[in-house]
Amino acid sequence: MNSYRCYYTPKGPFGNLAPSDAGVMPFVQVQANNAEGAQRAAHHVTGCPIAEAERLDDVAA
């Protein structure tokens, strides 16, 4: 499994989308086999629409 960082648009208190005023999107990190699986997992965790899934590559020391 690979690690992914998924950026999402948070919801406001009444369920409407509330993008950040600073323009920085919050993210969650999940493990999945591919980007689609990562987006599904991130949506399941946050309940918010997922804008992007970015694979995090392991850095060799």
PDB file of C-alpha atoms in Angstrom:
ATOM      1  CA  MET A   1       0.000   0.000   0.000  1.00  0.00           C
ATOM      2  CA  ASN A   2       1.082   3.537  -0.707  1.00  0.00           C
ATOM      3  CA  SER A   3       0.580   6.670   1.354  1.00  0.00           C
ATOM      4  CA  TYR A   4      -1.453   9.527  -0.101  1.00  0.00           C
ATOM      5  CA  ARG A   5      -2.127  13.078   1.037  1.00  0.00           C
ATOM      6  CA  CYS A   6      -5.684  14.055   0.114  1.00  0.00           C
ATOM      7  CA  TYR A   7      -6.725  17.703   0.074  1.00  0.00           C
ATOM      8  CA  TYR A   8     -10.376  18.466   0.753  1.00  0.00           C
ATOM      9  CA  THR A   9     -12.813  21.375   0.916  1.00  0.00           C
ATOM     10  CA  PRO A  10     -14.240  21.582   4.451  1.00  0.00           C
ATOM     11  CA  LYS A  11     -17.929  22.017   5.168  1.00  0.00           C
ATOM     12  CA  GLY A  12     -19.361  24.842   7.243  1.00  0.00           C
ATOM     13  CA  PRO A  13     -21.669  24.408  10.247  1.00  0.00           C
ATOM     14  CA  PHE A  14     -24.767  24.145   8.018  1.00  0.00           C
ATOM     15  CA  GLY A  15     -23.253  21.606   5.587  1.00  0.00           C
ATOM     16  CA  ASN A  16     -22.316  24.117   2.891  1.00  0.00           C
ATOM     17  CA  LEU A  17     -18.780  24.151   1.469  1.00  0.00           C
ATOM     18  CA  ALA A  18     -16.525  26.607   3.280  1.00  0.00           C
ATOM     19  CA  PRO A  19     -13.212  27.066   1.432  1.00  0.00           C
ATOM     20  CA  SER A  20     -10.380  28.576   3.438  1.00  0.00           C
ATOM     21  CA  ASP A  21      -9.935  32.345   3.278  1.00  0.00           C
ATOM     22  CA  ALA A  22      -6.152  31.853   3.206  1.00  0.00           C
ATOM     23  CA  GLY A  23      -6.378  29.611   0.150  1.00  0.00           C
ATOM     24  CA  VAL A  24      -4.696  26.689   1.941  1.00  0.00           C
ATOM     25  CA  MET A  25      -6.655  23.457   1.759  1.00  0.00           C
ATOM     26  CA  PRO A  26      -6.663  21.069   4.733  1.00  0.00           C
ATOM     27  CA  PHE A  27      -5.564  17.482   4.121  1.00  0.00           C
ATOM     28  CA  VAL A  28      -5.635  13.978   5.539  1.00  0.00           C
ATOM     29  CA  GLN A  29      -3.107  11.230   4.930  1.00  0.00           C
ATOM     30  CA  VAL A  30      -4.373   7.745   4.109  1.00  0.00           C
ATOM     31  CA  GLN A  31      -2.951   4.478   2.833  1.00  0.00           C
ATOM     32  CA  ALA A  32      -4.421   2.892  -0.284  1.00  0.00           C
ATOM     33  CA  ASN A  33      -3.458   0.846  -3.335  1.00  0.00           C
ATOM     34  CA  ASN A  34      -4.125   3.701  -5.780  1.00  0.00           C
ATOM     35  CA  ALA A  35      -5.261   7.338  -5.939  1.00  0.00           C
ATOM     36  CA  GLU A  36      -8.925   6.448  -6.446  1.00  0.00           C
ATOM     37  CA  GLY A  37      -8.905   4.289  -3.326  1.00  0.00           C
ATOM     38  CA  ALA A  38      -7.207   7.100  -1.425  1.00  0.00           C
ATOM     39  CA  GLN A  39      -9.907   9.565  -2.478  1.00  0.00           C
ATOM     40  CA  ARG A  40     -12.633   7.153  -1.389  1.00  0.00           C
ATOM     41  CA  ALA A  41     -10.959   6.583   1.991  1.00  0.00           C
ATOM     42  CA  ALA A  42     -10.411  10.306   2.550  1.00  0.00           C
ATOM     43  CA  HIS A  43     -14.045  11.050   1.697  1.00  0.00           C
ATOM     44  CA  HIS A  44     -15.140   8.340   4.132  1.00  0.00           C
ATOM     45  CA  VAL A  45     -13.005   9.886   6.900  1.00  0.00           C
ATOM     46  CA  THR A  46     -13.855  13.560   6.306  1.00  0.00           C
ATOM     47  CA  GLY A  47     -17.294  13.466   4.685  1.00  0.00           C
ATOM     48  CA  CYS A  48     -16.096  16.319   2.470  1.00  0.00           C
ATOM     49  CA  PRO A  49     -15.402  16.512  -1.271  1.00  0.00           C
ATOM     50  CA  ILE A  50     -11.809  15.567  -2.120  1.00  0.00           C
ATOM     51  CA  ALA A  51     -10.019  17.954  -4.473  1.00  0.00           C
ATOM     52  CA  GLU A  52      -6.718  16.124  -4.982  1.00  0.00           C
ATOM     53  CA  ALA A  53      -4.857  12.959  -3.995  1.00  0.00           C
ATOM     54  CA  GLU A  54      -1.063  13.222  -3.973  1.00  0.00           C
ATOM     55  CA  ARG A  55       1.135  10.143  -3.614  1.00  0.00           C
ATOM     56  CA  LEU A  56       3.864  10.438  -1.004  1.00  0.00           C
ATOM     57  CA  ASP A  57       7.006   8.664  -2.148  1.00  0.00           C
ATOM     58  CA  ASP A  58       9.299   7.081   0.398  1.00  0.00           C
ATOM     59  CA  VAL A  59      12.626   8.868   0.659  1.00  0.00           C
ATOM     60  CA  ALA A  60      15.628   6.554   0.688  1.00  0.00           C
ATOM     61  CA  ALA A  61      18.086   7.468   3.421  1.00  0.00           C
TER      62      ALA A  61
END
